[in-house]
């Protein structure tokens, strides 16, 4: 479209020299600069990003904020702003499938042979190409007609350019082409050497990645166009998301059409049809397995666990707690498995980790006897990583957690300084005389009573 503005100053002076500028685009998806405005004419057009990424399923409406300034856009110019609403519809402007026509068709004429449709505003269609005037015509509805019999010996094929123009004569899109081929009878359909193919594609494969080539053969005369085969993708299961793949119309090369396979189903079944110019066809199925890649780090559901209380006399092997880090990669694969490690706080190896590979849950287990008097609190830093390298991204704070453990004191009995004592007493020693002092200590630092041995 073209944005217009009116300035009541003298149009022959800079006072009415208008300049247009695009201030903002909402929403800014899938790119922030989908549109461009010509500063002088005010014509709104698609940028390169817009032309390649415009998708009504992603965003069906855009709101553009436009500013117009007089004085050629200088700093002291007056300005005004306006809004342009852009509705995005599905693109139906594409080259129709080739048409094969037998020479000397009996009629009656005109015969409809194909149809095109412009999905935007009102347009007028016209045909261009090297063919006699009025041999082919197109209606206002985009239906293309053959108006007279064809002579293969005179011309065996036609390449018709279909032009869509505004009512004022301006072209609004590149012409599409219809190929019309004239030939003899075609009685063989193209066939694939096998009915089913299997292939794989990586989850992060980029758009345009080739995954397989399928080719069919036609037993018609190789010197004629009867053996020319066109390929098309007729079905995809599951259907969502759409347009994940495409097949090259001429070569049968299947490529990734989406920007990424991330988050899609683990497997797709494609139906590929090989068709000759007459429409005779056969099909095959292609099973595409999507290989998971390690593009998601494991993350803990919370940053801190505990505090947990553990008795000083807890036996070795006691489970303190069990936690699990969640990984968004394919369940059960190497990208989903998690290796846990105690990064700090366990220098004396008082605790150990036991991982359940079926659930990715890790148990924190006591591996040494505790001593409250030596250590009454443990702050452990636990990390979670995959056994295989991350393809994209990095491990962040969400991949670590702290575990707090308090040791509860147990009242332990006093301990004698020796396991046995031996004292020598002389015969006739007087009663009440101290012959030995027995000393003990309490691990809990509680006061104890000492004992004296007297005669």
Coordinates of C-alpha atoms in Angstrom, one line a residue:
X1 CA 0.0 0.0 0.0
X2 CA 1.0 3.7 -0.1
X3 CA 0.6 6.0 2.8
X4 CA -0.5 9.5 1.8
X5 CA -0.2 12.8 3.7
X6 CA -1.4 16.4 3.1
X7 CA 0.5 19.6 3.9
X8 CA -1.3 22.9 3.2
X9 CA 1.9 24.8 2.8
X10 CA 3.1 25.8 -0.6
X11 CA 4.0 22.5 -2.3
X12 CA 6.8 24.1 -4.2
X13 CA 8.7 25.0 -1.0
X14 CA 10.5 22.8 1.5
X15 CA 7.6 23.5 3.9
X16 CA 5.6 20.8 2.1
X17 CA 8.6 18.5 1.4
X18 CA 7.3 15.4 3.2
X19 CA 9.3 12.4 4.4
X20 CA 7.9 9.2 5.8
X21 CA 9.4 7.0 8.5
X22 CA 8.4 3.7 10.1
X23 CA 8.5 4.1 13.9
X24 CA 7.4 0.8 15.2
X25 CA 6.0 -2.6 14.3
X26 CA 3.8 -4.7 16.6
X27 CA 4.2 -7.5 17.2
X28 CA 7.9 -7.9 16.5
X29 CA 7.6 -11.5 15.3
X30 CA 9.1 -13.5 13.7
X31 CA 11.5 -10.5 13.1
X32 CA 11.4 -6.9 14.3
X33 CA 11.8 -5.4 10.8
X34 CA 9.2 -7.1 8.6
X35 CA 8.2 -4.0 6.8
X36 CA 9.7 -0.9 5.1
X37 CA 8.3 2.4 4.1
X38 CA 9.8 4.5 1.3
X39 CA 10.8 7.9 2.8
X40 CA 9.7 9.8 -0.3
X41 CA 6.7 8.0 -1.8
X42 CA 5.2 6.5 1.4
X43 CA 5.0 3.0 -0.2
X44 CA 4.9 0.2 2.4
X45 CA 6.6 -3.0 1.4
X46 CA 8.1 -6.1 2.8
X47 CA 11.7 -6.3 3.9
X48 CA 13.8 -9.4 3.0
X49 CA 13.0 -10.8 6.4
X50 CA 9.3 -10.1 5.9
X51 CA 9.2 -11.7 2.5
X52 CA 10.8 -14.9 3.8
X53 CA 9.2 -15.2 7.2
X54 CA 5.7 -13.8 6.8
X55 CA 3.3 -16.5 8.2
X56 CA -0.4 -16.0 9.0
X57 CA -0.3 -19.0 11.4
X58 CA 2.4 -17.2 13.5
X59 CA 1.0 -13.7 13.2
X60 CA -2.1 -12.7 11.3
X61 CA -2.1 -9.0 11.9
X62 CA 0.5 -6.3 12.3
X63 CA 0.2 -2.7 13.5
X64 CA 2.7 -0.2 12.0
X65 CA 3.3 3.2 13.5
X66 CA 4.2 5.7 10.8
X67 CA 5.5 9.3 11.0
X68 CA 5.5 12.0 8.3
X69 CA 7.6 15.1 8.6
X70 CA 7.7 18.3 6.4
X71 CA 10.9 20.3 5.7
X72 CA 12.5 17.2 4.2
X73 CA 12.6 15.6 7.7
X74 CA 14.9 18.2 9.2
X75 CA 15.1 18.7 13.0
X76 CA 12.8 21.7 13.0
X77 CA 10.1 20.0 11.0
X78 CA 6.5 19.5 11.9
X79 CA 5.3 15.9 12.1
X80 CA 2.2 13.8 12.3
X81 CA 1.8 10.1 13.1
X82 CA -0.6 7.4 11.8
X83 CA -1.3 3.7 12.0
X84 CA -1.2 1.1 9.2
X85 CA -2.9 -2.2 9.9
X86 CA -1.6 -5.2 7.8
X87 CA -3.7 -8.3 7.6
X88 CA -1.7 -11.5 6.7
X89 CA -3.5 -14.1 4.7
X90 CA -2.4 -17.5 3.3
X91 CA -0.5 -17.2 0.1
X92 CA -2.3 -18.8 -2.8
X93 CA -0.2 -17.2 -5.6
X94 CA 1.9 -20.1 -6.8
X95 CA 2.7 -21.7 -10.1
X96 CA 0.0 -24.3 -10.9
X97 CA 0.9 -27.9 -11.6
X98 CA 2.0 -28.5 -15.3
X99 CA -0.7 -29.5 -17.7
X100 CA -0.4 -32.1 -20.4
X101 CA -2.8 -31.8 -23.3
X102 CA -3.3 -34.2 -26.2
X103 CA -3.1 -32.6 -29.6
X104 CA -6.4 -32.2 -31.5
X105 CA -8.7 -32.5 -28.5
X106 CA -12.2 -32.9 -29.8
X107 CA -13.7 -30.0 -27.6
X108 CA -16.1 -28.4 -27.2
X109 CA -14.1 -25.2 -26.7
X110 CA -13.2 -23.3 -24.6
X111 CA -11.7 -26.0 -22.3
X112 CA -10.7 -25.0 -18.7
X113 CA -7.1 -26.4 -18.2
X114 CA -6.0 -24.7 -14.9
X115 CA -6.7 -22.0 -12.4
X116 CA -4.7 -19.5 -10.3
X117 CA -5.9 -17.3 -7.4
X118 CA -4.4 -14.1 -6.0
X119 CA -5.1 -14.1 -2.2
X120 CA -4.8 -10.3 -1.8
X121 CA -6.9 -7.4 -3.0
X122 CA -8.8 -7.2 -6.3
X123 CA -6.6 -7.9 -9.3
X124 CA -6.8 -8.3 -13.0
X125 CA -5.2 -11.3 -14.7
X126 CA -3.5 -11.5 -18.1
X127 CA -1.4 -14.1 -19.9
X128 CA 2.0 -13.7 -21.6
X129 CA 4.0 -16.1 -23.7
X130 CA 4.8 -17.3 -27.2
X131 CA 1.5 -18.6 -28.5
X132 CA -1.0 -17.4 -31.0
X133 CA -3.4 -14.7 -29.8
X134 CA -6.5 -16.0 -28.0
X135 CA -5.2 -19.6 -28.0
X136 CA -5.1 -19.3 -24.2
X137 CA -7.2 -16.9 -22.2
X138 CA -7.9 -16.3 -18.5
X139 CA -11.1 -15.2 -16.8
X140 CA -11.5 -12.7 -14.0
X141 CA -11.7 -15.7 -11.6
X142 CA -8.3 -16.9 -12.7
X143 CA -9.5 -19.9 -14.8
X144 CA -7.2 -20.5 -17.8
X145 CA -8.9 -21.8 -21.0
X146 CA -7.7 -23.5 -24.1
X147 CA -9.7 -22.0 -27.0
X148 CA -8.6 -24.1 -30.0
X149 CA -7.0 -27.5 -30.9
X150 CA -3.2 -27.9 -30.4
X151 CA -0.8 -29.2 -33.0
X152 CA 2.2 -31.0 -31.5
X153 CA 4.1 -30.8 -34.7
X154 CA 3.8 -27.0 -34.7
X155 CA 4.6 -26.6 -31.0
X156 CA 5.0 -29.3 -28.4
X157 CA 4.8 -27.2 -25.3
X158 CA 3.9 -23.7 -24.0
X159 CA 5.3 -21.7 -21.1
X160 CA 2.6 -19.3 -20.0
X161 CA 3.3 -16.4 -17.7
X162 CA 0.3 -15.4 -15.6
X163 CA 0.4 -11.8 -14.5
X164 CA -1.6 -10.2 -11.7
X165 CA -2.0 -6.4 -11.8
X166 CA -3.9 -3.8 -9.9
X167 CA -6.8 -2.2 -11.7
X168 CA -4.5 0.8 -12.5
X169 CA -2.0 -1.5 -14.3
X170 CA 0.7 -1.8 -11.7
X171 CA 2.1 -5.3 -11.2
X172 CA 1.8 -6.5 -7.6
X173 CA 3.7 -9.8 -7.7
X174 CA 6.1 -11.8 -9.8
X175 CA 4.3 -13.7 -12.6
X176 CA 3.8 -17.4 -12.0
X177 CA 4.2 -19.9 -14.8
X178 CA 2.0 -22.6 -16.2
X179 CA 3.7 -25.2 -18.4
X180 CA 1.4 -26.8 -21.0
X181 CA 2.9 -29.8 -22.8
X182 CA 1.5 -31.4 -25.9
X183 CA 2.2 -35.0 -26.6
X184 CA 1.1 -38.4 -27.6
X185 CA -0.7 -40.9 -25.4
X186 CA 0.7 -41.6 -22.0
X187 CA -0.1 -45.1 -20.7
X188 CA 2.5 -45.7 -18.0
X189 CA 2.5 -44.3 -14.5
X190 CA 5.7 -43.4 -12.7
X191 CA 6.7 -46.0 -10.0
X192 CA 9.1 -46.0 -7.1
X193 CA 11.6 -48.8 -6.7
X194 CA 10.4 -49.3 -3.1
X195 CA 7.1 -48.5 -1.3
X196 CA 8.7 -47.3 1.9
X197 CA 11.8 -45.4 2.8
X198 CA 13.4 -44.8 6.2
X199 CA 15.6 -41.8 7.1
X200 CA 16.7 -39.7 10.1
X201 CA 17.0 -35.9 10.7
X202 CA 18.6 -34.2 13.7
X203 CA 16.4 -32.2 16.0
X204 CA 18.4 -29.0 15.3
X205 CA 18.8 -29.4 11.6
X206 CA 18.5 -26.1 9.8
X207 CA 16.1 -25.1 7.1
X208 CA 17.2 -26.6 3.7
X209 CA 18.9 -29.6 5.2
X210 CA 18.6 -32.5 2.8
X211 CA 17.4 -35.7 4.4
X212 CA 16.6 -38.1 1.5
X213 CA 16.1 -38.3 -2.3
X214 CA 13.3 -40.3 -3.8
X215 CA 13.1 -41.0 -7.5
X216 CA 10.5 -42.8 -9.6
X217 CA 10.9 -44.3 -13.0
X218 CA 8.5 -44.1 -16.0
X219 CA 8.4 -46.7 -18.8
X220 CA 7.1 -44.3 -21.4
X221 CA 9.2 -43.3 -24.4
X222 CA 12.2 -41.5 -23.0
X223 CA 12.3 -39.2 -26.0
X224 CA 9.1 -37.7 -25.0
X225 CA 7.9 -35.6 -22.0
X226 CA 5.8 -38.6 -20.9
X227 CA 8.7 -39.7 -18.7
X228 CA 9.1 -36.3 -17.0
X229 CA 8.1 -36.8 -13.3
X230 CA 7.1 -34.2 -10.8
X231 CA 7.1 -34.8 -7.1
X232 CA 4.9 -33.4 -4.4
X233 CA 4.3 -33.9 -0.7
X234 CA 0.8 -35.2 -0.4
X235 CA 0.6 -35.9 3.4
X236 CA 2.3 -35.7 6.7
X237 CA 1.4 -37.6 9.9
X238 CA 1.2 -36.1 12.4
X239 CA 0.0 -33.1 10.5
X240 CA 1.0 -30.5 13.2
X241 CA 3.2 -28.5 12.9
X242 CA 2.6 -28.0 9.2
X243 CA 5.2 -27.4 6.5
X244 CA 8.0 -29.2 8.3
X245 CA 9.3 -30.7 5.1
X246 CA 9.2 -30.1 1.4
X247 CA 10.1 -32.2 -1.7
X248 CA 11.7 -30.6 -4.7
X249 CA 9.2 -30.7 -7.5
X250 CA 11.8 -31.9 -10.1
X251 CA 14.5 -33.7 -8.2
X252 CA 12.6 -35.6 -5.5
X253 CA 15.0 -34.2 -2.8
X254 CA 13.3 -34.0 0.5
X255 CA 14.5 -31.2 2.7
X256 CA 13.7 -29.6 6.1
X257 CA 11.3 -26.7 5.5
X258 CA 11.0 -25.5 9.1
X259 CA 13.6 -23.4 10.8
X260 CA 14.2 -26.2 13.3
X261 CA 12.8 -29.6 14.2
X262 CA 13.1 -28.7 17.9
X263 CA 10.0 -29.7 19.9
X264 CA 8.4 -31.7 17.1
X265 CA 7.2 -35.3 17.2
X266 CA 9.8 -38.1 17.4
X267 CA 8.7 -39.5 14.0
X268 CA 6.8 -38.5 10.9
X269 CA 5.3 -40.4 8.0
X270 CA 5.4 -38.6 4.7
X271 CA 3.4 -39.5 1.6
X272 CA 5.3 -38.6 -1.6
X273 CA 3.5 -38.7 -4.9
X274 CA 5.3 -39.0 -8.3
X275 CA 3.2 -37.7 -11.1
X276 CA 3.7 -37.4 -14.8
X277 CA 2.3 -34.6 -16.9
X278 CA -0.9 -36.5 -17.7
X279 CA -1.6 -37.0 -14.0
X280 CA -0.7 -40.7 -13.8
X281 CA 0.9 -41.2 -10.4
X282 CA 2.1 -43.5 -7.7
X283 CA 3.1 -42.9 -4.1
X284 CA 5.5 -44.0 -1.5
X285 CA 5.9 -43.4 2.2
X286 CA 8.9 -42.0 3.9
X287 CA 9.4 -42.6 7.7
X288 CA 11.4 -39.8 9.1
X289 CA 12.8 -40.3 12.6
X290 CA 13.8 -37.1 14.5
X291 CA 17.0 -37.6 16.4
X292 CA 17.1 -35.9 19.8
X293 CA 20.1 -33.6 20.4
X294 CA 21.3 -32.4 23.8
X295 CA 20.0 -28.8 23.6
X296 CA 18.4 -28.7 27.1
X297 CA 20.4 -28.7 30.3
X298 CA 18.9 -30.4 33.4
X299 CA 17.4 -28.0 35.9
X300 CA 16.4 -28.4 39.5
X301 CA 12.8 -27.6 40.6
X302 CA 14.2 -25.4 43.5
X303 CA 17.4 -23.7 44.3
X304 CA 17.7 -24.9 47.9
X305 CA 16.7 -28.2 49.6
X306 CA 16.4 -28.6 53.4
X307 CA 17.5 -28.0 56.0
X308 CA 17.4 -31.7 56.8
X309 CA 18.1 -33.0 60.4
X310 CA 20.3 -36.1 60.8
X311 CA 21.0 -37.7 64.2
X312 CA 24.6 -37.9 65.2
X313 CA 24.3 -41.7 65.6
X314 CA 22.6 -42.2 62.2
X315 CA 23.9 -45.4 60.6
X316 CA 26.0 -45.4 57.5
X317 CA 23.8 -45.9 54.5
X318 CA 21.0 -43.6 55.8
X319 CA 19.3 -41.7 53.0
X320 CA 19.2 -38.0 53.7
X321 CA 16.9 -37.0 50.8
X322 CA 16.2 -37.7 47.2
X323 CA 16.0 -35.0 44.5
X324 CA 15.8 -34.9 40.7
X325 CA 16.8 -32.5 38.0
X326 CA 14.3 -32.3 35.0
X327 CA 15.7 -32.5 31.5
X328 CA 13.5 -31.5 28.5
X329 CA 15.3 -33.8 26.0
X330 CA 13.9 -37.1 24.8
X331 CA 13.2 -39.4 27.8
X332 CA 15.6 -42.2 28.3
X333 CA 18.3 -41.0 25.9
X334 CA 21.8 -39.9 26.7
X335 CA 20.7 -36.3 26.4
X336 CA 18.1 -36.9 29.1
X337 CA 20.4 -38.8 31.5
X338 CA 21.8 -36.7 34.4
X339 CA 25.1 -37.0 36.1
X340 CA 25.1 -35.6 39.6
X341 CA 28.1 -34.3 41.5
X342 CA 28.8 -32.7 44.9
X343 CA 30.8 -29.7 44.0
X344 CA 31.6 -28.5 47.5
X345 CA 30.8 -29.1 51.2
X346 CA 31.8 -32.8 51.1
X347 CA 35.5 -32.6 51.2
X348 CA 35.7 -35.3 53.8
X349 CA 33.4 -37.6 51.7
X350 CA 30.9 -37.9 54.5
X351 CA 28.1 -38.2 51.9
X352 CA 27.7 -40.1 48.7
X353 CA 25.3 -39.9 45.7
X354 CA 23.3 -42.8 44.3
X355 CA 21.5 -42.2 41.0
X356 CA 18.5 -44.1 39.7
X357 CA 19.0 -44.2 35.9
X358 CA 15.4 -45.1 35.3
X359 CA 14.0 -42.0 36.9
X360 CA 17.0 -39.6 36.9
X361 CA 16.5 -39.3 40.7
X362 CA 19.5 -39.0 43.0
X363 CA 19.7 -40.0 46.6
X364 CA 22.0 -38.3 49.1
X365 CA 23.3 -41.1 51.4
X366 CA 25.4 -41.0 54.5
X367 CA 28.8 -42.8 53.9
X368 CA 30.7 -42.1 57.1
X369 CA 30.0 -41.9 60.8
X370 CA 29.0 -38.5 62.0
X371 CA 30.5 -36.5 64.9
X372 CA 28.5 -33.5 66.1
X373 CA 31.5 -32.1 68.0
X374 CA 33.6 -32.2 64.8
X375 CA 30.9 -30.9 62.4
X376 CA 27.4 -29.9 63.2
X377 CA 26.2 -28.5 59.8
X378 CA 26.9 -29.3 56.2
X379 CA 26.1 -27.1 53.2
X380 CA 26.4 -29.2 50.1
X381 CA 26.4 -27.8 46.5
X382 CA 24.9 -30.3 44.1
X383 CA 25.3 -30.0 40.3
X384 CA 23.5 -31.7 37.5
X385 CA 24.9 -32.3 34.0
X386 CA 24.4 -34.6 31.1
X387 CA 26.9 -37.3 30.2
X388 CA 27.1 -36.0 26.7
X389 CA 28.1 -32.4 25.7
X390 CA 25.5 -29.8 25.2
X391 CA 24.9 -29.0 21.6
X392 CA 23.5 -25.5 22.3
X393 CA 23.4 -23.4 25.4
X394 CA 25.2 -23.8 28.7
X395 CA 24.8 -24.9 32.3
X396 CA 23.4 -22.1 34.4
X397 CA 22.4 -21.5 38.0
X398 CA 19.3 -23.6 37.6
X399 CA 21.6 -26.7 37.1
X400 CA 22.9 -26.4 40.7
X401 CA 21.2 -26.5 44.1
X402 CA 22.3 -26.4 47.7
X403 CA 21.4 -29.0 50.3
X404 CA 21.5 -28.0 54.0
X405 CA 22.0 -30.7 56.7
X406 CA 22.0 -30.1 60.5
X407 CA 23.5 -32.8 62.7
X408 CA 21.5 -33.4 65.9
X409 CA 23.7 -34.0 69.0
X410 CA 23.2 -37.4 70.9
X411 CA 24.1 -37.6 74.6
X412 CA 27.1 -40.0 74.6
X413 CA 28.4 -41.6 77.8
X414 CA 31.7 -40.6 79.4
X415 CA 34.8 -42.4 78.3
X416 CA 37.6 -43.5 80.6
X417 CA 41.1 -42.5 79.7
X418 CA 42.3 -46.1 79.8
X419 CA 40.6 -49.4 79.1
X420 CA 42.1 -50.9 82.4
X421 CA 44.1 -49.8 85.4
X422 CA 46.7 -51.7 87.5
X423 CA 47.6 -50.4 91.0
X424 CA 50.0 -51.8 93.5
X425 CA 49.1 -51.4 97.2
X426 CA 51.6 -52.2 100.0
X427 CA 50.6 -54.6 102.7
X428 CA 49.4 -52.8 105.8
X429 CA 48.5 -49.5 103.9
X430 CA 46.4 -47.2 106.1
X431 CA 42.7 -46.9 105.3
X432 CA 41.7 -43.8 103.5
X433 CA 45.0 -43.4 101.6
X434 CA 44.6 -42.5 97.8
X435 CA 46.1 -45.2 95.8
X436 CA 45.0 -44.1 92.2
X437 CA 42.9 -41.4 90.4
X438 CA 40.7 -42.6 87.6
X439 CA 40.0 -39.9 84.9
X440 CA 37.3 -39.8 82.2
X441 CA 36.1 -37.3 79.6
X442 CA 32.7 -36.7 78.0
X443 CA 32.5 -36.3 74.2
X444 CA 29.5 -33.9 74.7
X445 CA 31.6 -31.7 77.0
X446 CA 29.2 -32.4 79.9
X447 CA 30.5 -32.3 83.5
X448 CA 31.2 -35.8 84.9
X449 CA 32.1 -37.1 88.4
X450 CA 35.6 -38.3 88.8
X451 CA 36.4 -41.4 91.0
X452 CA 39.2 -41.9 93.6
X453 CA 40.3 -45.3 94.7
X454 CA 41.1 -45.3 98.5
X455 CA 42.0 -48.0 100.9

